[in-house]
PDB file of C-alpha atoms in Angstrom:
ATOM      1  CA  MET R   1     -25.073 -60.654  31.029  1.00  0.00           C
ATOM      2  CA  THR R   2     -26.774 -59.501  28.541  1.00  0.00           C
ATOM      3  CA  LEU R   3     -29.946 -56.756  27.791  1.00  0.00           C
ATOM      4  CA  ASN R   4     -31.985 -59.817  27.640  1.00  0.00           C
ATOM      5  CA  ASP R   5     -31.057 -61.209  30.877  1.00  0.00           C
ATOM      6  CA  SER R   6     -31.841 -58.750  32.816  1.00  0.00           C
ATOM      7  CA  ILE R   7     -34.927 -57.903  30.992  1.00  0.00           C
ATOM      8  CA  ARG R   8     -35.794 -62.477  31.887  1.00  0.00           C
ATOM      9  CA  GLU R   9     -34.354 -61.645  35.683  1.00  0.00           C
ATOM     10  CA  LEU R  10     -36.467 -58.568  35.702  1.00  0.00           C
ATOM     11  CA  VAL R  11     -39.977 -60.135  35.042  1.00  0.00           C
ATOM     12  CA  ILE R  12     -39.401 -63.592  36.411  1.00  0.00           C
ATOM     13  CA  THR R  13     -38.413 -61.807  40.343  1.00  0.00           C
ATOM     14  CA  GLY R  14     -42.048 -59.601  39.614  1.00  0.00           C
ATOM     15  CA  LEU R  15     -44.245 -62.674  38.331  1.00  0.00           C
ATOM     16  CA  GLU R  16     -42.924 -64.849  41.951  1.00  0.00           C
ATOM     17  CA  GLY R  17     -43.578 -62.098  43.839  1.00  0.00           C
ATOM     18  CA  VAL R  18     -47.458 -62.443  42.849  1.00  0.00           C
ATOM     19  CA  LYS R  19     -49.755 -63.267  44.821  1.00  0.00           C
ATOM     20  CA  LEU R  20     -51.985 -66.238  43.647  1.00  0.00           C
ATOM     21  CA  SER R  21     -55.209 -63.535  44.572  1.00  0.00           C
ATOM     22  CA  THR R  22     -53.717 -60.715  42.682  1.00  0.00           C
ATOM     23  CA  LEU R  23     -52.514 -62.617  39.386  1.00  0.00           C
ATOM     24  CA  ASN R  24     -55.395 -60.808  37.577  1.00  0.00           C
ATOM     25  CA  THR R  25     -54.557 -57.521  37.949  1.00  0.00           C
ATOM     26  CA  PHE R  26     -51.268 -58.275  37.075  1.00  0.00           C
ATOM     27  CA  ALA R  27     -52.123 -60.334  34.199  1.00  0.00           C
ATOM     28  CA  LYS R  28     -53.730 -56.894  33.289  1.00  0.00           C
ATOM     29  CA  GLU R  29     -50.973 -55.067  34.228  1.00  0.00           C
ATOM     30  CA  TYR R  30     -48.191 -57.037  32.947  1.00  0.00           C
ATOM     31  CA  GLY R  31     -49.457 -59.769  30.698  1.00  0.00           C
ATOM     32  CA  ALA R  32     -49.288 -58.268  27.373  1.00  0.00           C
ATOM     33  CA  MET R  33     -45.345 -57.350  28.178  1.00  0.00           C
ATOM     34  CA  ILE R  34     -44.674 -60.971  29.569  1.00  0.00           C
ATOM     35  CA  TYR R  35     -46.460 -62.096  26.710  1.00  0.00           C
ATOM     36  CA  SER R  36     -44.605 -60.521  23.942  1.00  0.00           C
ATOM     37  CA  LEU R  37     -40.623 -60.913  25.848  1.00  0.00           C
ATOM     38  CA  TYR R  38     -42.762 -64.620  25.389  1.00  0.00           C
ATOM     39  CA  GLN R  39     -42.761 -64.634  21.832  1.00  0.00           C
ATOM     40  CA  GLU R  40     -39.686 -63.022  21.463  1.00  0.00           C
ATOM     41  CA  LYS R  41     -38.221 -66.233  23.857  1.00  0.00           C
ATOM     42  CA  VAL R  42     -36.659 -63.518  26.023  1.00  0.00           C
ATOM     43  CA  ILE R  43     -38.654 -65.655  28.882  1.00  0.00           C
ATOM     44  CA  SER R  44     -39.236 -69.482  28.082  1.00  0.00           C
ATOM     45  CA  ASP R  45     -42.198 -71.769  29.397  1.00  0.00           C
ATOM     46  CA  ARG R  46     -40.015 -73.214  32.147  1.00  0.00           C
ATOM     47  CA  ASP R  47     -38.645 -69.392  33.324  1.00  0.00           C
ATOM     48  CA  ILE R  48     -42.727 -68.846  34.018  1.00  0.00           C
ATOM     49  CA  ASP R  49     -43.447 -72.366  35.129  1.00  0.00           C
ATOM     50  CA  THR R  50     -41.128 -72.373  37.657  1.00  0.00           C
ATOM     51  CA  ALA R  51     -41.947 -68.933  38.882  1.00  0.00           C
ATOM     52  CA  LEU R  52     -45.710 -69.357  39.272  1.00  0.00           C
ATOM     53  CA  GLU R  53     -45.015 -72.300  40.945  1.00  0.00           C
ATOM     54  CA  LYS R  54     -43.297 -70.127  43.667  1.00  0.00           C
ATOM     55  CA  VAL R  55     -46.600 -67.789  43.540  1.00  0.00           C
ATOM     56  CA  ILE R  56     -48.280 -71.737  43.798  1.00  0.00           C
ATOM     57  CA  TYR R  57     -46.335 -72.711  47.588  1.00  0.00           C
ATOM     58  CA  GLU R  58     -46.426 -69.724  49.099  1.00  0.00           C
ATOM     59  CA  GLN R  59     -50.476 -70.054  48.288  1.00  0.00           C
ATOM     60  CA  ALA R  60     -49.676 -73.266  49.809  1.00  0.00           C
ATOM     61  CA  ALA R  61     -47.952 -72.208  52.647  1.00  0.00           C
ATOM     62  CA  LYS R  62     -50.563 -69.645  53.280  1.00  0.00           C
ATOM     63  CA  ASP R  63     -52.951 -71.647  53.739  1.00  0.00           C
ATOM     64  CA  TYR R  64     -50.444 -74.236  55.764  1.00  0.00           C
ATOM     65  CA  GLY R  65     -50.496 -70.667  58.169  1.00  0.00           C
ATOM     66  CA  ARG R  66     -54.203 -70.394  58.381  1.00  0.00           C
ATOM     67  CA  MET R  67     -54.606 -74.554  58.886  1.00  0.00           C
ATOM     68  CA  THR R  68     -51.786 -74.627  61.507  1.00  0.00           C
ATOM     69  CA  ASN R  69     -52.325 -71.274  63.157  1.00  0.00           C
ATOM     70  CA  GLU R  70     -52.384 -72.225  67.132  1.00  0.00           C
ATOM     71  CA  LYS R  71     -55.336 -69.029  68.025  1.00  0.00           C
ATOM     72  CA  ARG R  72     -57.453 -70.859  66.193  1.00  0.00           C
ATOM     73  CA  THR R  73     -60.404 -71.469  68.415  1.00  0.00           C
ATOM     74  CA  HIS R  74     -61.963 -74.028  66.195  1.00  0.00           C
ATOM     75  CA  PRO R  75     -59.825 -76.138  62.880  1.00  0.00           C
ATOM     76  CA  LEU R  76     -59.803 -75.228  59.309  1.00  0.00           C
ATOM     77  CA  HIS R  77     -58.896 -78.608  57.499  1.00  0.00           C
ATOM     78  CA  ALA R  78     -56.987 -79.174  54.532  1.00  0.00           C
ATOM     79  CA  ASP R  79     -60.422 -78.574  51.777  1.00  0.00           C
ATOM     80  CA  HIS R  80     -61.046 -76.066  53.510  1.00  0.00           C
ATOM     81  CA  VAL R  81     -58.420 -73.734  52.424  1.00  0.00           C
ATOM     82  CA  GLU R  82     -59.268 -70.523  49.742  1.00  0.00           C
ATOM     83  CA  ARG R  83     -56.446 -73.035  47.495  1.00  0.00           C
ATOM     84  CA  THR R  84     -56.852 -76.525  48.296  1.00  0.00           C
ATOM     85  CA  ASP R  85     -55.749 -77.483  44.308  1.00  0.00           C
ATOM     86  CA  CYS R  86     -52.182 -75.623  45.633  1.00  0.00           C
ATOM     87  CA  LEU R  87     -52.129 -77.110  48.981  1.00  0.00           C
ATOM     88  CA  ALA R  88     -52.736 -80.779  46.948  1.00  0.00           C
ATOM     89  CA  TYR R  89     -49.482 -79.118  44.351  1.00  0.00           C
ATOM     90  CA  ALA R  90     -46.869 -78.682  47.094  1.00  0.00           C
ATOM     91  CA  LEU R  91     -47.821 -82.007  48.693  1.00  0.00           C
ATOM     92  CA  GLU R  92     -47.613 -83.545  45.564  1.00  0.00           C
ATOM     93  CA  LYS R  93     -44.098 -82.039  45.196  1.00  0.00           C
ATOM     94  CA  GLU R  94     -42.795 -82.510  48.847  1.00  0.00           C
ATOM     95  CA  ALA R  95     -42.495 -78.954  49.864  1.00  0.00           C
ATOM     96  CA  PHE R  96     -43.774 -79.489  53.157  1.00  0.00           C
ATOM     97  CA  SER R  97     -41.347 -81.022  56.128  1.00  0.00           C
ATOM     98  CA  VAL R  98     -42.184 -84.110  56.543  1.00  0.00           C
ATOM     99  CA  GLU R  99     -43.151 -82.534  60.330  1.00  0.00           C
ATOM    100  CA  GLU R 100     -45.215 -79.893  58.478  1.00  0.00           C
ATOM    101  CA  VAL R 101     -47.514 -82.408  57.041  1.00  0.00           C
ATOM    102  CA  GLN R 102     -47.712 -84.098  59.867  1.00  0.00           C
ATOM    103  CA  GLN R 103     -49.812 -80.521  61.752  1.00  0.00           C
ATOM    104  CA  ILE R 104     -52.171 -80.389  57.957  1.00  0.00           C
ATOM    105  CA  PRO R 105     -55.864 -81.020  59.908  1.00  0.00           C
ATOM    106  CA  PHE R 106     -57.083 -83.421  57.276  1.00  0.00           C
ATOM    107  CA  ASP R 107     -60.730 -83.818  57.369  1.00  0.00           C
ATOM    108  CA  HIS R 108     -63.218 -87.007  56.418  1.00  0.00           C
ATOM    109  CA  GLY R 109     -60.585 -89.829  56.842  1.00  0.00           C
ATOM    110  CA  GLN R 110     -58.057 -88.099  54.235  1.00  0.00           C
ATOM    111  CA  ASN R 111     -54.720 -88.019  54.273  1.00  0.00           C
ATOM    112  CA  GLN R 112     -51.760 -86.726  52.232  1.00  0.00           C
ATOM    113  CA  ILE R 113     -52.033 -89.198  49.878  1.00  0.00           C
ATOM    114  CA  THR R 114     -55.699 -89.154  49.853  1.00  0.00           C
ATOM    115  CA  PHE R 115     -56.003 -85.682  49.634  1.00  0.00           C
ATOM    116  CA  VAL R 116     -53.860 -85.185  46.762  1.00  0.00           C
ATOM    117  CA  ALA R 117     -55.751 -87.318  44.580  1.00  0.00           C
ATOM    118  CA  ARG R 118     -59.095 -85.330  45.268  1.00  0.00           C
ATOM    119  CA  TYR R 119     -57.630 -82.269  44.772  1.00  0.00           C
ATOM    120  CA  ARG R 120     -54.848 -82.466  42.621  1.00  0.00           C
ATOM    121  CA  ASN R 121     -55.109 -80.203  39.422  1.00  0.00           C
ATOM    122  CA  GLU R 122     -52.987 -81.565  37.041  1.00  0.00           C
ATOM    123  CA  ASN R 123     -53.345 -78.592  34.698  1.00  0.00           C
ATOM    124  CA  LEU R 124     -53.019 -76.337  37.431  1.00  0.00           C
ATOM    125  CA  LEU R 125     -49.814 -74.655  35.435  1.00  0.00           C
ATOM    126  CA  ARG R 126     -50.922 -74.585  32.474  1.00  0.00           C
ATOM    127  CA  GLU R 127     -54.315 -72.832  33.493  1.00  0.00           C
ATOM    128  CA  LEU R 128     -51.851 -70.355  35.368  1.00  0.00           C
ATOM    129  CA  ARG R 129     -49.868 -69.479  32.485  1.00  0.00           C
ATOM    130  CA  GLU R 130     -53.921 -68.982  30.649  1.00  0.00           C
ATOM    131  CA  LYS R 131     -54.438 -66.725  33.215  1.00  0.00           C
ATOM    132  CA  LEU R 132     -51.712 -64.831  33.076  1.00  0.00           C
ATOM    133  CA  PHE R 133     -52.062 -64.063  29.337  1.00  0.00           C
ATOM    134  CA  GLN R 134     -55.480 -64.233  28.804  1.00  0.00           C
ATOM    135  CA  GLN R 135     -55.950 -60.484  28.580  1.00  0.00           C
ATOM    136  CA  GLU R 136     -53.189 -60.479  25.505  1.00  0.00           C
ATOM    137  CA  GLU R 137     -55.046 -63.442  23.634  1.00  0.00           C
ATOM    138  CA  GLU R 138     -57.612 -61.473  24.241  1.00  0.00           C
ATOM    139  CA  LEU R 139     -56.423 -58.513  22.651  1.00  0.00           C
ATOM    140  CA  THR R 140     -55.234 -60.328  20.008  1.00  0.00           C
ATOM    141  CA  ASN R 141     -58.521 -62.028  19.034  1.00  0.00           C
ATOM    142  CA  LYS R 142     -60.562 -59.045  18.894  1.00  0.00           C
TER     143      LYS R 142
END
């Protein structure tokens, strides 16, 4: 394993552990470094997308847990979760089992297919990448 491979693994592992709600803070602290490693081709588009996809799935799992919490006194419907776009992404990518999908309380006559059609953001990964690199790009453009 080369030094670049070790650095790549460390950066990707760190990015995978970020919560979506703290991505801006992470970007301010580490975005310039990650952008530099990206420019030097130490980390690739695929590396970043794979890590950000895990962040999306973690957010979707968090929202799923809130919707299906048996202690809730009233239902939290899928269209009222923190990040409907992440939930739609995870549903579209079949990150949930059939049994888990059956537990999701859809509202307004929706189901998995109509929910994904309504809340899907086909640019989600690109937007998160831009958010990750935004701090560096702002500094570069000054």
